[in-house]
PDB file of C-alpha atoms and ligand atoms in Angstrom:
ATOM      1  CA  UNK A   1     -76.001  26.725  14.138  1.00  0.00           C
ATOM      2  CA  UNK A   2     -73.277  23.982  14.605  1.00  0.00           C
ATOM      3  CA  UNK A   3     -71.571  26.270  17.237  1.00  0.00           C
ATOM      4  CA  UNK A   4     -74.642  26.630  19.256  1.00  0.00           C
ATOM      5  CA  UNK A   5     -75.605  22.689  19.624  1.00  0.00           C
ATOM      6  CA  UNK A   6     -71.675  21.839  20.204  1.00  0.00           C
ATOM      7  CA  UNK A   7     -71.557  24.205  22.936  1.00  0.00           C
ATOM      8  CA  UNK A   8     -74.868  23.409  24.121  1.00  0.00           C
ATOM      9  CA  UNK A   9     -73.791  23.114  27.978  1.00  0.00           C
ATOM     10  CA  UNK A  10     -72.012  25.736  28.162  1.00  0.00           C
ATOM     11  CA  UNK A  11     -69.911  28.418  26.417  1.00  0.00           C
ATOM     12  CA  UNK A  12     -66.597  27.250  27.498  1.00  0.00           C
ATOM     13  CA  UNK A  13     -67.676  23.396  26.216  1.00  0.00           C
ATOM     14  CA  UNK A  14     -65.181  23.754  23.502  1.00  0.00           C
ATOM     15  CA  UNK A  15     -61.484  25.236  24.193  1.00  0.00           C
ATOM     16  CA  UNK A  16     -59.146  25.660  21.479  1.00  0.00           C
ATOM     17  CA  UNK A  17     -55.630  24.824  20.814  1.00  0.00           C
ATOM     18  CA  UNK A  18     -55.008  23.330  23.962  1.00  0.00           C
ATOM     19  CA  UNK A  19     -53.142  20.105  24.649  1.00  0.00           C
ATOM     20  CA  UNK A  20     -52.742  18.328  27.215  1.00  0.00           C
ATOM     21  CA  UNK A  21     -51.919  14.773  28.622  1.00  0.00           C
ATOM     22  CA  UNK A  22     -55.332  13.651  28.404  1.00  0.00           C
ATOM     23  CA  UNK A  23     -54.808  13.457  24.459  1.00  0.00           C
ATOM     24  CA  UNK A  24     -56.806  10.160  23.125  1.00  0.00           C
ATOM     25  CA  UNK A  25     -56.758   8.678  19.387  1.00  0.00           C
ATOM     26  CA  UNK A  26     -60.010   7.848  18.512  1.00  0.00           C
ATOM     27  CA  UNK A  27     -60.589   6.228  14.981  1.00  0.00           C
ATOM     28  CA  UNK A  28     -63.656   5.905  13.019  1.00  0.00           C
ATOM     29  CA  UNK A  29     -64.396   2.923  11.009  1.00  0.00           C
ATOM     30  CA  UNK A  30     -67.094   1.377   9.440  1.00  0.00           C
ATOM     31  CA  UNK A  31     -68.444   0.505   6.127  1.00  0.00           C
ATOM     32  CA  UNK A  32     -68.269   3.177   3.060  1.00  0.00           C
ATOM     33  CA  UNK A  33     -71.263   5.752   3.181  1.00  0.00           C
ATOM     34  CA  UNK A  34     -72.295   5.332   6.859  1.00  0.00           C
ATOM     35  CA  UNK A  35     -71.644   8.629   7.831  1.00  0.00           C
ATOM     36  CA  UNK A  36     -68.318   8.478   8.975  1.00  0.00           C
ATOM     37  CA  UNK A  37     -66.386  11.579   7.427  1.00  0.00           C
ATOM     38  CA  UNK A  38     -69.926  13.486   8.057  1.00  0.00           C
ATOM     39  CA  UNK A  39     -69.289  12.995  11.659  1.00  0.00           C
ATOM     40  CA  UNK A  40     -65.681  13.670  11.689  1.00  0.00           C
ATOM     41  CA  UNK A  41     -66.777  17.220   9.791  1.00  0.00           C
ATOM     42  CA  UNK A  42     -69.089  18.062  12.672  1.00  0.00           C
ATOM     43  CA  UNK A  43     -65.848  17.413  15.210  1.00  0.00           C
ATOM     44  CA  UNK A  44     -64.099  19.663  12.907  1.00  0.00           C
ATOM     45  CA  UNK A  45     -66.454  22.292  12.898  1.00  0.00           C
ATOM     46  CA  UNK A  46     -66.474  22.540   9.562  1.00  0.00           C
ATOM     47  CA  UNK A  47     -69.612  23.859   9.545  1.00  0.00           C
ATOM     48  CA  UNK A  48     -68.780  26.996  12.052  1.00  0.00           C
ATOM     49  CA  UNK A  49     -69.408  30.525  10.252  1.00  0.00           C
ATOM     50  CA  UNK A  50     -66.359  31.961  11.163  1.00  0.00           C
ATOM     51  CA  UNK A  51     -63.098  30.783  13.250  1.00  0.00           C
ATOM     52  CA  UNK A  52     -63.090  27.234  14.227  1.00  0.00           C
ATOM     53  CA  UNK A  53     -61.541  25.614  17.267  1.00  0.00           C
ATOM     54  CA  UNK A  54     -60.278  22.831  15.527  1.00  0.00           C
ATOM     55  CA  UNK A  55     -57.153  21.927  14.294  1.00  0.00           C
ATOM     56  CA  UNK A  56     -56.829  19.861  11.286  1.00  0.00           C
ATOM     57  CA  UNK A  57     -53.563  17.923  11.028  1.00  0.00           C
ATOM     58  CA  UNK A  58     -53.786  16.062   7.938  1.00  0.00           C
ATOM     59  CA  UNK A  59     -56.267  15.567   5.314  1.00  0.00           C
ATOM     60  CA  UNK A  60     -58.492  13.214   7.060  1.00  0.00           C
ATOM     61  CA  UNK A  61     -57.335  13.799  10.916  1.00  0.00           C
ATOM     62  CA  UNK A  62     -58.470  16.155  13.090  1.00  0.00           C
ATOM     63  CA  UNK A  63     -57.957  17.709  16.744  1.00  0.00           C
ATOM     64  CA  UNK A  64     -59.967  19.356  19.218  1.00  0.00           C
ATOM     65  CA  UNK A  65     -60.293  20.036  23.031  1.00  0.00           C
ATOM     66  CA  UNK A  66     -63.451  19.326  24.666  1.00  0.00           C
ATOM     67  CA  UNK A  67     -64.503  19.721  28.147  1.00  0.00           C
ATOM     68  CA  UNK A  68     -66.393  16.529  29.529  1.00  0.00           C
ATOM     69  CA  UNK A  69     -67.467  16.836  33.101  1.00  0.00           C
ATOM     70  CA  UNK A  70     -65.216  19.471  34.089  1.00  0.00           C
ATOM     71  CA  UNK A  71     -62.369  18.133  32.858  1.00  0.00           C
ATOM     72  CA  UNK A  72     -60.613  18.919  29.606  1.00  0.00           C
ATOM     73  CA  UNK A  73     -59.672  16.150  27.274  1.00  0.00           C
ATOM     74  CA  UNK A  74     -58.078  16.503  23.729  1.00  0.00           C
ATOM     75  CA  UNK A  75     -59.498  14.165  21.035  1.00  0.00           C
ATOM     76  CA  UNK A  76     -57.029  13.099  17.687  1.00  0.00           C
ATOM     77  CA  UNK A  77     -59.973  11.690  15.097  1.00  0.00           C
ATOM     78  CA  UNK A  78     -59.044   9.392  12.792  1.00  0.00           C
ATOM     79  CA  UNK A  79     -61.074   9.223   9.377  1.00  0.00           C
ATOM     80  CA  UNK A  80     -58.607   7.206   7.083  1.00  0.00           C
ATOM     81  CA  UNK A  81     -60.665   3.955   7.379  1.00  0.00           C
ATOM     82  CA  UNK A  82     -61.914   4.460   3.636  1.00  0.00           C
ATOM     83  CA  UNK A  83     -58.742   5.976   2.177  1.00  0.00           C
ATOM     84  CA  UNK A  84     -58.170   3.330  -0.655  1.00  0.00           C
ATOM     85  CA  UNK A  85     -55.112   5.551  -2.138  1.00  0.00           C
ATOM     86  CA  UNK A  86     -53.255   4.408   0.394  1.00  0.00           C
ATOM     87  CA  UNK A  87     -54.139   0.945   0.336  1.00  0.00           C
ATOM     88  CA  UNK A  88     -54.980  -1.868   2.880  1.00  0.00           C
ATOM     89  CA  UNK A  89     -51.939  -1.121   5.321  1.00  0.00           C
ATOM     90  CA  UNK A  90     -53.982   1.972   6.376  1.00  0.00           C
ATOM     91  CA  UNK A  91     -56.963  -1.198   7.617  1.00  0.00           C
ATOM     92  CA  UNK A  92     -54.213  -2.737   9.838  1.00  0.00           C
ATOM     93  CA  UNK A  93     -52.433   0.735  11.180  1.00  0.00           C
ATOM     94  CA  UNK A  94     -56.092   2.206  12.171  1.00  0.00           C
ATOM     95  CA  UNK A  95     -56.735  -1.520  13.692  1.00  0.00           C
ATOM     96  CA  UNK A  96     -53.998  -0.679  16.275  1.00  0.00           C
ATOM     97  CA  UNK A  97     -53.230   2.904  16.949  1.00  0.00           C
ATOM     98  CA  UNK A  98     -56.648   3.812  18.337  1.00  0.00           C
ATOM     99  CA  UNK A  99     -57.021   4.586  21.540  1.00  0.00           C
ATOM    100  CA  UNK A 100     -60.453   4.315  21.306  1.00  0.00           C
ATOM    101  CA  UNK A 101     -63.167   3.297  18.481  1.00  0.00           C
ATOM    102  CA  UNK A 102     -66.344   4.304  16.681  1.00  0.00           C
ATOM    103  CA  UNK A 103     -68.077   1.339  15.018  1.00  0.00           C
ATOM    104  CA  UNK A 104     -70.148   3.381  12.505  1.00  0.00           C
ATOM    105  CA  UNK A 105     -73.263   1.760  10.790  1.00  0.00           C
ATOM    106  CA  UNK A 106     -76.142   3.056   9.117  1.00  0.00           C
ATOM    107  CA  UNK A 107     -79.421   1.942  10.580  1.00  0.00           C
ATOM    108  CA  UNK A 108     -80.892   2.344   6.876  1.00  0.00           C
ATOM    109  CA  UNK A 109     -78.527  -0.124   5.504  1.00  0.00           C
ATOM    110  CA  UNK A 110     -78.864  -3.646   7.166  1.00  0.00           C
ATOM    111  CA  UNK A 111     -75.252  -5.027   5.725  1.00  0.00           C
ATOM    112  CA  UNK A 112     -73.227  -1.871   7.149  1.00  0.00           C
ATOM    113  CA  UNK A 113     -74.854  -3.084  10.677  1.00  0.00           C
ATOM    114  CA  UNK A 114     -73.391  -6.794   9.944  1.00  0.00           C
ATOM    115  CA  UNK A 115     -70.322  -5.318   8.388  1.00  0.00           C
ATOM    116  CA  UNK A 116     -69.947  -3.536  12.469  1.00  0.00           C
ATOM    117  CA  UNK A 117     -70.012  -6.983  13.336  1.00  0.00           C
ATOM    118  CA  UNK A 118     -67.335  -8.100  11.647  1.00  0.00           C
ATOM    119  CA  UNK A 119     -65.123  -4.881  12.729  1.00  0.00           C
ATOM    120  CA  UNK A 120     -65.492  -5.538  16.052  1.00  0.00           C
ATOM    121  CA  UNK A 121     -64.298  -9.231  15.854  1.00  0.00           C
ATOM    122  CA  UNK A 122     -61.268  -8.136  14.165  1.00  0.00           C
ATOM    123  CA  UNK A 123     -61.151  -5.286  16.349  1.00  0.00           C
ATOM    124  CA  UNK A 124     -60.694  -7.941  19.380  1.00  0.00           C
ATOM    125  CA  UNK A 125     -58.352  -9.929  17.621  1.00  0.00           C
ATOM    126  CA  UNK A 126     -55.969  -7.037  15.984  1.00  0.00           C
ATOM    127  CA  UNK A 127     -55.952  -6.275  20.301  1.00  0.00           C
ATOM    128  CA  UNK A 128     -56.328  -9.341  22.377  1.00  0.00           C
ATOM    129  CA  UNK A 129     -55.711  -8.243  25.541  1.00  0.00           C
ATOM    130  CA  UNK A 130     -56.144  -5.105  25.553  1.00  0.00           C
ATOM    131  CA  UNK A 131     -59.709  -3.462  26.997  1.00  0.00           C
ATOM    132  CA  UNK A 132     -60.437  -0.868  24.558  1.00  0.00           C
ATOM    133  CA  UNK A 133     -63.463   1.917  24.262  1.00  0.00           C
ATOM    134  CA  UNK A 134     -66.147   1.109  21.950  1.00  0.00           C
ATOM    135  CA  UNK A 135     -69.331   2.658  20.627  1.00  0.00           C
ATOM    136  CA  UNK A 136     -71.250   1.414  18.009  1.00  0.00           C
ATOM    137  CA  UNK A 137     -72.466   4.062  16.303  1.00  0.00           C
ATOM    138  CA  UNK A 138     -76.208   3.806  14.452  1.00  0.00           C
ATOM    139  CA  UNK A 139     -75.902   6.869  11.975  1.00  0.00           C
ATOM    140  CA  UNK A 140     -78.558   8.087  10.151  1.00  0.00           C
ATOM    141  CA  UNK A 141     -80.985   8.435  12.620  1.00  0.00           C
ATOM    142  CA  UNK A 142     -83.232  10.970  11.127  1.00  0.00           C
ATOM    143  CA  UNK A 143     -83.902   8.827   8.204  1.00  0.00           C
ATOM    144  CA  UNK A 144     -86.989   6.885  10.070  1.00  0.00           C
ATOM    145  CA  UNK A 145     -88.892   6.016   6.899  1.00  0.00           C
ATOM    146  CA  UNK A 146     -86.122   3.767   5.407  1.00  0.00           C
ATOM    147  CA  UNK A 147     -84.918   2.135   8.816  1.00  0.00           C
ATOM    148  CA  UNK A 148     -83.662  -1.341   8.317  1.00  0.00           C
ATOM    149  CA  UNK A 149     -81.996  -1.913  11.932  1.00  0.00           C
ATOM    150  CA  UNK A 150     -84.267  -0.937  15.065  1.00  0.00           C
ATOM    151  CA  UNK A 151     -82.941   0.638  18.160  1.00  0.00           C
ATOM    152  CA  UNK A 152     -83.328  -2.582  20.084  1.00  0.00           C
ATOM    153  CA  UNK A 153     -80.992  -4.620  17.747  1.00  0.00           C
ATOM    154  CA  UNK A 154     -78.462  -2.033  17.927  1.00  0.00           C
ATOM    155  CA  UNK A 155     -78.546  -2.023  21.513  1.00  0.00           C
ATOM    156  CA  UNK A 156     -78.705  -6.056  21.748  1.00  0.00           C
ATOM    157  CA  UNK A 157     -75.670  -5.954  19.431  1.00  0.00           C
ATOM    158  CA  UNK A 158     -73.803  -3.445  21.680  1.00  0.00           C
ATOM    159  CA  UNK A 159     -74.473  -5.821  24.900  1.00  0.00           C
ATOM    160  CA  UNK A 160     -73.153  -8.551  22.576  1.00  0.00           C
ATOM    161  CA  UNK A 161     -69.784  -6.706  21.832  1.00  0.00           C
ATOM    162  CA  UNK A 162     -69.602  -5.374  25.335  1.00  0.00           C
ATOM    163  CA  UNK A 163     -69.790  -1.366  24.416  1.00  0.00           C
ATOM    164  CA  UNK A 164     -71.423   1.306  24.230  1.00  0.00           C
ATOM    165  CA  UNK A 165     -74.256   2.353  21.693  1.00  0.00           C
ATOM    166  CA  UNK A 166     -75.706   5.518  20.671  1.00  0.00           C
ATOM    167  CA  UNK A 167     -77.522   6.619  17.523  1.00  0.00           C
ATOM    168  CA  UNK A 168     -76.668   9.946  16.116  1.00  0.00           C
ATOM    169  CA  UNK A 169     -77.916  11.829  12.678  1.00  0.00           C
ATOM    170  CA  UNK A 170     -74.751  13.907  11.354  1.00  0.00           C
ATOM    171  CA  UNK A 171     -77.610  15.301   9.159  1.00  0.00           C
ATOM    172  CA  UNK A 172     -79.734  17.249  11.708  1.00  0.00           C
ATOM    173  CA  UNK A 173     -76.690  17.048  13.987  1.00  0.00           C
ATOM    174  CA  UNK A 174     -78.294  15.013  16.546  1.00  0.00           C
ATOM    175  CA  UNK A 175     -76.662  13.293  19.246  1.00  0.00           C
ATOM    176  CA  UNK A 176     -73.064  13.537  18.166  1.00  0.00           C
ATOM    177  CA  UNK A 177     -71.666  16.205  20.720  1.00  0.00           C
ATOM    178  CA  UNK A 178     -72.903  13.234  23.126  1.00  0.00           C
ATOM    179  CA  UNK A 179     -71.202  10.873  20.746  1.00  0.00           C
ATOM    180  CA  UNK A 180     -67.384  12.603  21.628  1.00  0.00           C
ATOM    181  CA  UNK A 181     -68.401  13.070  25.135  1.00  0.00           C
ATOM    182  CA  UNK A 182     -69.346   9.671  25.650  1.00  0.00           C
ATOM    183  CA  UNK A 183     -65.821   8.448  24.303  1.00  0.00           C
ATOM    184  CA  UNK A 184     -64.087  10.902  26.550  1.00  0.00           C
ATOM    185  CA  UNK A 185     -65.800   8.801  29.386  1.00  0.00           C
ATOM    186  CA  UNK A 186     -64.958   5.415  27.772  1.00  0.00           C
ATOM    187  CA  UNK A 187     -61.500   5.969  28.476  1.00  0.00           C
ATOM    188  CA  UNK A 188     -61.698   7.618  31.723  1.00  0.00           C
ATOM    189  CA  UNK A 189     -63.756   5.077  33.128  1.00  0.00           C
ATOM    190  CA  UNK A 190     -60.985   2.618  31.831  1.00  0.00           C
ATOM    191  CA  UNK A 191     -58.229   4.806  33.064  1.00  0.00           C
ATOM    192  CA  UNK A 192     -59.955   5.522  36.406  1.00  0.00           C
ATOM    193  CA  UNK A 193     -60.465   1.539  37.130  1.00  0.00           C
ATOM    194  CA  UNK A 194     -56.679   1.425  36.243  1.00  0.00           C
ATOM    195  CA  UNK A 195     -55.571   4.007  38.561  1.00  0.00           C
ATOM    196  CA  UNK A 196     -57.393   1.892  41.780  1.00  0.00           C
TER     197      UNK A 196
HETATM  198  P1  GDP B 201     -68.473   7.701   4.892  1.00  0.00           P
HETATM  199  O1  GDP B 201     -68.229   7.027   3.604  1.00  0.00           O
HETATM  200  O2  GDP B 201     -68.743   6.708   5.989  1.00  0.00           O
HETATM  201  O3  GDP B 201     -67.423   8.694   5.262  1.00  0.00           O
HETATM  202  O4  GDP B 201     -69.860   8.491   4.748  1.00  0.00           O
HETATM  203  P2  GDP B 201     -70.116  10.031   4.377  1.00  0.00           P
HETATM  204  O5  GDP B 201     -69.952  10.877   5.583  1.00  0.00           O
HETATM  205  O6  GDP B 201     -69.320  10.373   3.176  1.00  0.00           O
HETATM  206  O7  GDP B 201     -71.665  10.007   4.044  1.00  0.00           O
HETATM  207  C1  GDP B 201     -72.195   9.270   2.978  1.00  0.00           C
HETATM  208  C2  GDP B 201     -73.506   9.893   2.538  1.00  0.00           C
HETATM  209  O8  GDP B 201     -74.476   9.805   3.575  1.00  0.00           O
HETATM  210  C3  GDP B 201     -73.381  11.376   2.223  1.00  0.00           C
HETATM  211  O9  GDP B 201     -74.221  11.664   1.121  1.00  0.00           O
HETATM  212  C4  GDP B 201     -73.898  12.056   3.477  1.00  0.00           C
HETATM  213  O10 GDP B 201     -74.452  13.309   3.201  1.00  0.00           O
HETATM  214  C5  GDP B 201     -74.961  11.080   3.941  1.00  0.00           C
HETATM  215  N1  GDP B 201     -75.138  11.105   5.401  1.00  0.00           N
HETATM  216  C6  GDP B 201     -74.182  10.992   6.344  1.00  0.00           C
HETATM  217  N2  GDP B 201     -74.708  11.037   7.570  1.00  0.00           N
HETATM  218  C7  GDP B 201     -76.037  11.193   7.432  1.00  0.00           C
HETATM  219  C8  GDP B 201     -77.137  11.307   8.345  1.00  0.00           C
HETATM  220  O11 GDP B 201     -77.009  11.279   9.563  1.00  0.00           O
HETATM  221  N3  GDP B 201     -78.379  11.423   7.794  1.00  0.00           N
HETATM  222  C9  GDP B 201     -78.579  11.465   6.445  1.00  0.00           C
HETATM  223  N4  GDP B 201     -79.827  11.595   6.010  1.00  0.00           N
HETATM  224  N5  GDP B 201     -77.564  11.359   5.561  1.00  0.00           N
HETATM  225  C10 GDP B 201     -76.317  11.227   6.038  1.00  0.00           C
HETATM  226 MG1   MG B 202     -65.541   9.018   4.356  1.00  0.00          MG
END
């Protein structure tokens, strides 16, 4: 099931074990029990029946090719934002090794959405002058009966923080191939506008 709506677009969507120079960090944060490490599991594929394409170098990091618009590009995920053992050095080091960033909410839980907020202000600050890719991610998606945040305020908020916003469900697995792809084309656009 997971290996059929990953590799929706086409069957060589997913390539594994490759690595290349178009290798970006991307770290999740956002507040506990928004869905963060659920996402991260569909990247890993921890879901697929038999062989997965994904390489898991720690506990909570993984790797995987993708290929976005004809191009290949290999994504390191970061889940570590909620690893406590490890204590609040782990905040700061995420804060400035990403390359790129999911700002996870859920849109049943109003304070997660504020806590995003807050994330991205520190976000700016931890990397003044820097122009990094954002989405703010409104998890949760298929639990419509017990929305608290509505699709327009997550948008608003995104135009706000100047990024991009999707809403996925790691549940029903909606929307969160699109999620990975749509960082992969935060950073190229960035790169791209660079390059001119
Ligand atoms: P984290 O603390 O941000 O890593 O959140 P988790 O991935 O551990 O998820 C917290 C809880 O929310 C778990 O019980 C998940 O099963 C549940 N959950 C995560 N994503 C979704 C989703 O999209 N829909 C629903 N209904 N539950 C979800
Ligand atoms: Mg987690």
């Amino acid at each position: 099931y997971f290996r059929r709506s990953w590799s929706s677009e086409s069957s060589d969507s997913v390539i594994s074990s490759e690595s290349g120079s178009n290798c970006y960090r991307v770290v999740l944060i956002g507040e506990h029990s928004v869905g963060k490490s659920s996402l991260a599991n569909i990247f890993a594929g921890v879901h697929d029946s038999i062989d997965s394409d994904c390489e898991v170098l720690g506990e909570d990091t993984y790797e995987r090719t993708l290929m976005v618009d004809g191009e290949s590009a290999t994504i390191i995920l970061l889940d570590m934002w909620d690893n406590k053992r490890e204590g609040e050095w782990i905040r700061d080091h995420c804060m400035q090794v990403g390359d790129a960033y999911l700002i996870v909410y859920s849109i049943t839980d109003r304070a997660s959405f504020e806590k995003a907020s807050e994330l991205r202000i520190q976000l700016r600050r931890a990397r003044q002058k820097e122009d990094i890719p954002i989405i703010l991610v409104g998890n949760k998606s298929d639990l419509v009966r017990c929305r608290e945040v509505s699709v327009a305020e997550g948008r608003a908020c995104a135009v706000v923080f100047d990024c991009k916003f999707i809403e996925t469900s790691a549940a029903v697995q909606h929307n969160v191939k699109e999620l990975f792809e749509g960082i992969v084309r935060q950073v190229r656009l960035r790169r791209d506008s660079k390059e001119k």
